[in-house]
Amino acid sequence: MTADNFAALLVRRVKRVSKDERNVWNNDVLGNICFEFFVYCKARPKAAPTHHRATATRIRTATRAVQQYQEENNATLGPITFNHVVTTHARQPDNTAFAIPEDNTTRQAIALDAAAAQISAASTSEPQQHIASIRLEVNGTWNSFRVDVASLRHALGLPAHDIFTQGIFHGFVPVDAPVQDLNDIDHMQHQDLGAEQEDTQHTRYSMEINTEHENTTNINE
């Protein structure tokens, strides 16, 4: 049954109404014609999810793909960029070939890795200074004194490293993937899940046509 042949099928069904039923309709102005239709809908094919959750298993698979890319292209990604592209690739559909994303986030990650490498190289080439000179006023006269940098930092309550080139803001520690994977359908919208459940069930439609006495008379004729 389709939208095109629905009217023809309805007329055919009305013609099968018995004479006794028509007499009842003629005597009851508010009489109703009620037909029940049982329509069985074919289940729609389930579309493959476009994106996945970055679970621990998919992170490991994506890591191997990125490592293979580095070997084949003789390239080395920084830790920030590596973690970003691995997570991004883990969310892609299955059988997606790996490629460096061309988005602002990836470019920012590359820039951060370059800046971190530059700072690391500068701090390595210039050994940390343990002795420094400071100026103090003693009895109205300014004098230079040599002090131990570590003890001065401790006295002032400062970290025991250069806060401009080291510390928590200059290191990158990627977040560990969860040990237990979650179901990949958890990210789907509620309406998508409802549509899948409807596809597995038969839908029953009931149509009730309210007609006036005048329309019933036309059918009898």
PDB file of C-alpha atoms in Angstrom:
ATOM      1  CA  MET A   1       0.000   0.000   0.000  1.00  0.00           C
ATOM      2  CA  THR A   2       1.340   3.366  -1.027  1.00  0.00           C
ATOM      3  CA  ALA A   3       0.100   6.928  -1.053  1.00  0.00           C
ATOM      4  CA  ASP A   4      -0.933   6.480  -4.703  1.00  0.00           C
ATOM      5  CA  ASN A   5      -3.134   3.389  -4.318  1.00  0.00           C
ATOM      6  CA  PHE A   6      -4.487   4.140  -0.834  1.00  0.00           C
ATOM      7  CA  ALA A   7      -7.687   5.789  -2.131  1.00  0.00           C
ATOM      8  CA  ALA A   8      -8.412   2.917  -4.530  1.00  0.00           C
ATOM      9  CA  LEU A   9      -7.951   0.334  -1.788  1.00  0.00           C
ATOM     10  CA  LEU A  10     -10.225   2.307   0.517  1.00  0.00           C
ATOM     11  CA  VAL A  11     -12.996   2.480  -2.110  1.00  0.00           C
ATOM     12  CA  ARG A  12     -12.664  -1.261  -2.715  1.00  0.00           C
ATOM     13  CA  ARG A  13     -13.022  -1.915   1.002  1.00  0.00           C
ATOM     14  CA  VAL A  14     -16.103   0.313   1.288  1.00  0.00           C
ATOM     15  CA  LYS A  15     -17.803  -1.622  -1.519  1.00  0.00           C
ATOM     16  CA  ARG A  16     -17.564  -4.767   0.596  1.00  0.00           C
ATOM     17  CA  VAL A  17     -19.707  -3.268   3.353  1.00  0.00           C
ATOM     18  CA  SER A  18     -22.842  -5.376   3.858  1.00  0.00           C
ATOM     19  CA  LYS A  19     -26.393  -4.103   3.358  1.00  0.00           C
ATOM     20  CA  ASP A  20     -27.199  -4.452   7.060  1.00  0.00           C
ATOM     21  CA  GLU A  21     -24.264  -2.267   7.958  1.00  0.00           C
ATOM     22  CA  ARG A  22     -25.423   0.386   5.502  1.00  0.00           C
ATOM     23  CA  ASN A  23     -28.902   0.376   7.026  1.00  0.00           C
ATOM     24  CA  VAL A  24     -27.372   0.987  10.444  1.00  0.00           C
ATOM     25  CA  TRP A  25     -25.429   3.939   9.040  1.00  0.00           C
ATOM     26  CA  ASN A  26     -28.576   5.410   7.475  1.00  0.00           C
ATOM     27  CA  ASN A  27     -30.364   5.299  10.838  1.00  0.00           C
ATOM     28  CA  ASP A  28     -27.477   6.818  12.787  1.00  0.00           C
ATOM     29  CA  VAL A  29     -26.400  10.283  11.713  1.00  0.00           C
ATOM     30  CA  LEU A  30     -23.321  10.114  13.924  1.00  0.00           C
ATOM     31  CA  GLY A  31     -22.374   6.654  12.739  1.00  0.00           C
ATOM     32  CA  ASN A  32     -18.713   5.983  12.065  1.00  0.00           C
ATOM     33  CA  ILE A  33     -16.902   3.927   9.510  1.00  0.00           C
ATOM     34  CA  CYS A  34     -13.947   2.329  11.203  1.00  0.00           C
ATOM     35  CA  PHE A  35     -11.338   0.238   9.395  1.00  0.00           C
ATOM     36  CA  GLU A  36      -8.181  -1.213  10.896  1.00  0.00           C
ATOM     37  CA  PHE A  37      -5.049  -1.295   8.789  1.00  0.00           C
ATOM     38  CA  PHE A  38      -2.067  -3.472   9.660  1.00  0.00           C
ATOM     39  CA  VAL A  39       0.977  -2.050   7.937  1.00  0.00           C
ATOM     40  CA  TYR A  40       4.306  -3.860   8.205  1.00  0.00           C
ATOM     41  CA  CYS A  41       7.232  -1.536   7.588  1.00  0.00           C
ATOM     42  CA  LYS A  42      10.523  -2.834   6.306  1.00  0.00           C
ATOM     43  CA  ALA A  43      13.377  -2.056   8.652  1.00  0.00           C
ATOM     44  CA  ARG A  44      15.712   0.639   7.405  1.00  0.00           C
ATOM     45  CA  PRO A  45      19.346  -0.388   6.992  1.00  0.00           C
ATOM     46  CA  LYS A  46      21.449   0.749   9.900  1.00  0.00           C
ATOM     47  CA  ALA A  47      23.848   3.457   8.862  1.00  0.00           C
ATOM     48  CA  ALA A  48      27.407   3.086  10.047  1.00  0.00           C
ATOM     49  CA  PRO A  49      28.316   5.645  12.710  1.00  0.00           C
ATOM     50  CA  THR A  50      30.314   8.508  11.297  1.00  0.00           C
ATOM     51  CA  HIS A  51      32.425   8.960  14.406  1.00  0.00           C
ATOM     52  CA  HIS A  52      33.538   6.771  17.294  1.00  0.00           C
ATOM     53  CA  ARG A  53      34.436   7.284  20.906  1.00  0.00           C
ATOM     54  CA  ALA A  54      38.198   7.544  21.463  1.00  0.00           C
ATOM     55  CA  THR A  55      38.376   4.384  23.574  1.00  0.00           C
ATOM     56  CA  ALA A  56      41.574   2.735  24.769  1.00  0.00           C
ATOM     57  CA  THR A  57      41.404   0.112  22.021  1.00  0.00           C
ATOM     58  CA  ARG A  58      40.951   2.688  19.268  1.00  0.00           C
ATOM     59  CA  ILE A  59      43.734   4.844  20.777  1.00  0.00           C
ATOM     60  CA  ARG A  60      46.151   1.919  20.487  1.00  0.00           C
ATOM     61  CA  THR A  61      45.106   1.268  16.888  1.00  0.00           C
ATOM     62  CA  ALA A  62      45.448   4.951  15.996  1.00  0.00           C
ATOM     63  CA  THR A  63      48.872   5.099  17.668  1.00  0.00           C
ATOM     64  CA  ARG A  64      50.156   2.332  15.402  1.00  0.00           C
ATOM     65  CA  ALA A  65      48.784   4.170  12.357  1.00  0.00           C
ATOM     66  CA  VAL A  66      50.541   7.420  13.331  1.00  0.00           C
ATOM     67  CA  GLN A  67      53.807   5.608  14.057  1.00  0.00           C
ATOM     68  CA  GLN A  68      53.620   3.934  10.646  1.00  0.00           C
ATOM     69  CA  TYR A  69      53.038   7.350   9.059  1.00  0.00           C
ATOM     70  CA  GLN A  70      56.175   8.721  10.743  1.00  0.00           C
ATOM     71  CA  GLU A  71      58.276   5.799   9.534  1.00  0.00           C
ATOM     72  CA  GLU A  72      57.029   5.992   5.950  1.00  0.00           C
ATOM     73  CA  ASN A  73      57.456   9.776   5.729  1.00  0.00           C
ATOM     74  CA  ASN A  74      60.645  10.054   7.820  1.00  0.00           C
ATOM     75  CA  ALA A  75      58.873  12.536  10.089  1.00  0.00           C
ATOM     76  CA  THR A  76      58.831  13.012  13.833  1.00  0.00           C
ATOM     77  CA  LEU A  77      55.858  14.599  15.521  1.00  0.00           C
ATOM     78  CA  GLY A  78      56.206  16.428  18.808  1.00  0.00           C
ATOM     79  CA  PRO A  79      54.489  15.010  21.899  1.00  0.00           C
ATOM     80  CA  ILE A  80      51.621  17.521  21.805  1.00  0.00           C
ATOM     81  CA  THR A  81      50.978  17.030  18.084  1.00  0.00           C
ATOM     82  CA  PHE A  82      51.334  13.252  18.376  1.00  0.00           C
ATOM     83  CA  ASN A  83      48.754  13.027  21.158  1.00  0.00           C
ATOM     84  CA  HIS A  84      46.347  15.319  19.287  1.00  0.00           C
ATOM     85  CA  VAL A  85      46.457  13.495  15.942  1.00  0.00           C
ATOM     86  CA  VAL A  86      46.185  10.079  17.628  1.00  0.00           C
ATOM     87  CA  THR A  87      43.046  11.131  19.503  1.00  0.00           C
ATOM     88  CA  THR A  88      41.572  12.731  16.384  1.00  0.00           C
ATOM     89  CA  HIS A  89      42.248   9.668  14.225  1.00  0.00           C
ATOM     90  CA  ALA A  90      40.774   7.341  16.873  1.00  0.00           C
ATOM     91  CA  ARG A  91      37.422   9.104  16.481  1.00  0.00           C
ATOM     92  CA  GLN A  92      37.282   8.698  12.705  1.00  0.00           C
ATOM     93  CA  PRO A  93      35.173   6.024  10.931  1.00  0.00           C
ATOM     94  CA  ASP A  94      36.689   2.599  10.450  1.00  0.00           C
ATOM     95  CA  ASN A  95      39.193   2.080   7.613  1.00  0.00           C
ATOM     96  CA  THR A  96      39.987   5.807   7.437  1.00  0.00           C
ATOM     97  CA  ALA A  97      43.512   6.364   6.136  1.00  0.00           C
ATOM     98  CA  PHE A  98      45.610   8.508   8.445  1.00  0.00           C
ATOM     99  CA  ALA A  99      46.561  12.015   7.372  1.00  0.00           C
ATOM    100  CA  ILE A 100      47.737  15.048   9.306  1.00  0.00           C
ATOM    101  CA  PRO A 101      44.615  17.165   9.957  1.00  0.00           C
ATOM    102  CA  GLU A 102      44.668  20.597   8.384  1.00  0.00           C
ATOM    103  CA  ASP A 103      42.925  22.532  11.120  1.00  0.00           C
ATOM    104  CA  ASN A 104      43.841  25.290  13.539  1.00  0.00           C
ATOM    105  CA  THR A 105      44.154  22.933  16.503  1.00  0.00           C
ATOM    106  CA  THR A 106      46.785  20.830  14.738  1.00  0.00           C
ATOM    107  CA  ARG A 107      48.709  23.920  13.645  1.00  0.00           C
ATOM    108  CA  GLN A 108      48.640  25.216  17.218  1.00  0.00           C
ATOM    109  CA  ALA A 109      49.923  21.876  18.521  1.00  0.00           C
ATOM    110  CA  ILE A 110      52.801  21.959  16.017  1.00  0.00           C
ATOM    111  CA  ALA A 111      53.646  25.529  17.064  1.00  0.00           C
ATOM    112  CA  LEU A 112      53.645  24.565  20.757  1.00  0.00           C
ATOM    113  CA  ASP A 113      55.969  21.626  20.083  1.00  0.00           C
ATOM    114  CA  ALA A 114      58.332  23.914  18.150  1.00  0.00           C
ATOM    115  CA  ALA A 115      58.363  26.486  20.968  1.00  0.00           C
ATOM    116  CA  ALA A 116      58.969  23.797  23.598  1.00  0.00           C
ATOM    117  CA  ALA A 117      61.854  22.346  21.569  1.00  0.00           C
ATOM    118  CA  GLN A 118      63.400  25.797  21.195  1.00  0.00           C
ATOM    119  CA  ILE A 119      63.220  26.452  24.944  1.00  0.00           C
ATOM    120  CA  SER A 120      64.643  23.019  25.709  1.00  0.00           C
ATOM    121  CA  ALA A 121      67.563  23.556  23.324  1.00  0.00           C
ATOM    122  CA  ALA A 122      68.328  26.964  24.824  1.00  0.00           C
ATOM    123  CA  SER A 123      68.285  25.673  28.397  1.00  0.00           C
ATOM    124  CA  THR A 124      70.538  22.746  27.440  1.00  0.00           C
ATOM    125  CA  SER A 125      73.139  24.906  25.704  1.00  0.00           C
ATOM    126  CA  GLU A 126      73.233  27.367  28.611  1.00  0.00           C
ATOM    127  CA  PRO A 127      73.974  25.517  31.864  1.00  0.00           C
ATOM    128  CA  GLN A 128      71.991  26.615  34.864  1.00  0.00           C
ATOM    129  CA  GLN A 129      73.667  29.392  36.793  1.00  0.00           C
ATOM    130  CA  HIS A 130      74.330  28.434  40.409  1.00  0.00           C
ATOM    131  CA  ILE A 131      76.000  31.700  41.457  1.00  0.00           C
ATOM    132  CA  ALA A 132      74.618  35.165  40.760  1.00  0.00           C
ATOM    133  CA  SER A 133      75.410  38.719  41.798  1.00  0.00           C
ATOM    134  CA  ILE A 134      72.885  40.899  43.586  1.00  0.00           C
ATOM    135  CA  ARG A 135      73.115  44.490  44.785  1.00  0.00           C
ATOM    136  CA  LEU A 136      72.399  45.379  48.413  1.00  0.00           C
ATOM    137  CA  GLU A 137      72.523  48.703  50.209  1.00  0.00           C
ATOM    138  CA  VAL A 138      74.661  48.526  53.386  1.00  0.00           C
ATOM    139  CA  ASN A 139      75.057  51.644  55.541  1.00  0.00           C
ATOM    140  CA  GLY A 140      73.920  53.858  52.684  1.00  0.00           C
ATOM    141  CA  THR A 141      76.322  52.324  50.187  1.00  0.00           C
ATOM    142  CA  TRP A 142      75.316  49.973  47.371  1.00  0.00           C
ATOM    143  CA  ASN A 143      77.493  46.890  47.120  1.00  0.00           C
ATOM    144  CA  SER A 144      77.517  43.775  44.918  1.00  0.00           C
ATOM    145  CA  PHE A 145      77.382  40.390  46.604  1.00  0.00           C
ATOM    146  CA  ARG A 146      77.646  36.916  45.137  1.00  0.00           C
ATOM    147  CA  VAL A 147      74.905  34.565  46.303  1.00  0.00           C
ATOM    148  CA  ASP A 148      73.927  30.944  45.769  1.00  0.00           C
ATOM    149  CA  VAL A 149      70.887  30.929  43.475  1.00  0.00           C
ATOM    150  CA  ALA A 150      69.321  27.815  45.010  1.00  0.00           C
ATOM    151  CA  SER A 151      69.479  29.194  48.564  1.00  0.00           C
ATOM    152  CA  LEU A 152      68.111  32.558  47.430  1.00  0.00           C
ATOM    153  CA  ARG A 153      65.146  30.878  45.725  1.00  0.00           C
ATOM    154  CA  HIS A 154      64.471  28.884  48.873  1.00  0.00           C
ATOM    155  CA  ALA A 155      64.611  32.016  51.026  1.00  0.00           C
ATOM    156  CA  LEU A 156      62.176  33.834  48.733  1.00  0.00           C
ATOM    157  CA  GLY A 157      59.806  30.857  48.502  1.00  0.00           C
ATOM    158  CA  LEU A 158      60.358  30.363  44.767  1.00  0.00           C
ATOM    159  CA  PRO A 159      60.508  27.043  42.873  1.00  0.00           C
ATOM    160  CA  ALA A 160      63.931  25.455  42.568  1.00  0.00           C
ATOM    161  CA  HIS A 161      63.986  25.960  38.782  1.00  0.00           C
ATOM    162  CA  ASP A 162      63.666  28.714  36.213  1.00  0.00           C
ATOM    163  CA  ILE A 163      59.942  29.492  36.106  1.00  0.00           C
ATOM    164  CA  PHE A 164      60.231  30.977  32.613  1.00  0.00           C
ATOM    165  CA  THR A 165      61.642  27.873  30.906  1.00  0.00           C
ATOM    166  CA  GLN A 166      60.706  24.977  33.211  1.00  0.00           C
ATOM    167  CA  GLY A 167      57.866  23.848  35.433  1.00  0.00           C
ATOM    168  CA  ILE A 168      54.354  22.513  35.018  1.00  0.00           C
ATOM    169  CA  PHE A 169      53.445  25.051  32.330  1.00  0.00           C
ATOM    170  CA  HIS A 170      56.340  23.960  30.111  1.00  0.00           C
ATOM    171  CA  GLY A 171      55.762  20.212  30.209  1.00  0.00           C
ATOM    172  CA  PHE A 172      53.169  18.075  28.443  1.00  0.00           C
ATOM    173  CA  VAL A 173      51.713  14.956  30.000  1.00  0.00           C
ATOM    174  CA  PRO A 174      48.993  13.332  27.848  1.00  0.00           C
ATOM    175  CA  VAL A 175      45.876  12.027  29.538  1.00  0.00           C
ATOM    176  CA  ASP A 176      45.831   8.248  29.836  1.00  0.00           C
ATOM    177  CA  ALA A 177      43.054   6.451  27.989  1.00  0.00           C
ATOM    178  CA  PRO A 178      40.450   4.781  30.225  1.00  0.00           C
ATOM    179  CA  VAL A 179      41.163   1.163  31.052  1.00  0.00           C
ATOM    180  CA  GLN A 180      37.552   0.084  30.499  1.00  0.00           C
ATOM    181  CA  ASP A 181      36.017   0.928  27.132  1.00  0.00           C
ATOM    182  CA  LEU A 182      32.487   2.308  26.991  1.00  0.00           C
ATOM    183  CA  ASN A 183      29.843   1.333  24.473  1.00  0.00           C
ATOM    184  CA  ASP A 184      30.366   3.162  21.219  1.00  0.00           C
ATOM    185  CA  ILE A 185      26.654   4.033  20.997  1.00  0.00           C
ATOM    186  CA  ASP A 186      26.732   6.193  24.131  1.00  0.00           C
ATOM    187  CA  HIS A 187      27.403   9.303  22.051  1.00  0.00           C
ATOM    188  CA  MET A 188      24.362   8.786  19.805  1.00  0.00           C
ATOM    189  CA  GLN A 189      21.353  11.051  20.084  1.00  0.00           C
ATOM    190  CA  HIS A 190      18.199   9.749  21.765  1.00  0.00           C
ATOM    191  CA  GLN A 191      16.163  10.133  18.578  1.00  0.00           C
ATOM    192  CA  ASP A 192      18.652   7.945  16.689  1.00  0.00           C
ATOM    193  CA  LEU A 193      18.316   5.190  19.271  1.00  0.00           C
ATOM    194  CA  GLY A 194      14.531   5.497  19.174  1.00  0.00           C
ATOM    195  CA  ALA A 195      14.507   5.156  15.395  1.00  0.00           C
ATOM    196  CA  GLU A 196      16.521   1.941  15.605  1.00  0.00           C
ATOM    197  CA  GLN A 197      14.106   0.482  18.135  1.00  0.00           C
ATOM    198  CA  GLU A 198      11.130   1.339  15.941  1.00  0.00           C
ATOM    199  CA  ASP A 199      12.738  -0.433  12.996  1.00  0.00           C
ATOM    200  CA  THR A 200      12.687  -3.719  14.897  1.00  0.00           C
ATOM    201  CA  GLN A 201       8.982  -3.626  15.618  1.00  0.00           C
ATOM    202  CA  HIS A 202       5.890  -3.853  13.434  1.00  0.00           C
ATOM    203  CA  THR A 203       3.802  -0.705  13.434  1.00  0.00           C
ATOM    204  CA  ARG A 204       0.063  -0.918  13.615  1.00  0.00           C
ATOM    205  CA  TYR A 205      -2.048   1.830  12.226  1.00  0.00           C
ATOM    206  CA  SER A 206      -5.734   2.303  12.877  1.00  0.00           C
ATOM    207  CA  MET A 207      -7.710   4.759  10.840  1.00  0.00           C
ATOM    208  CA  GLU A 208     -11.110   5.992  11.807  1.00  0.00           C
ATOM    209  CA  ILE A 209     -13.147   7.983   9.314  1.00  0.00           C
ATOM    210  CA  ASN A 210     -15.930  10.072  10.713  1.00  0.00           C
ATOM    211  CA  THR A 211     -18.594  10.671   8.146  1.00  0.00           C
ATOM    212  CA  GLU A 212     -21.838  12.535   8.242  1.00  0.00           C
ATOM    213  CA  HIS A 213     -25.140  11.068   7.211  1.00  0.00           C
ATOM    214  CA  GLU A 214     -24.882  12.781   3.850  1.00  0.00           C
ATOM    215  CA  ASN A 215     -21.638  11.018   2.927  1.00  0.00           C
ATOM    216  CA  THR A 216     -23.082   7.680   4.002  1.00  0.00           C
ATOM    217  CA  THR A 217     -26.007   8.163   1.652  1.00  0.00           C
ATOM    218  CA  ASN A 218     -23.611   8.769  -1.243  1.00  0.00           C
ATOM    219  CA  ILE A 219     -21.901   5.460  -0.544  1.00  0.00           C
ATOM    220  CA  ASN A 220     -25.222   3.620  -0.631  1.00  0.00           C
ATOM    221  CA  GLU A 221     -26.001   5.129  -3.987  1.00  0.00           C
TER     222      GLU A 221
END
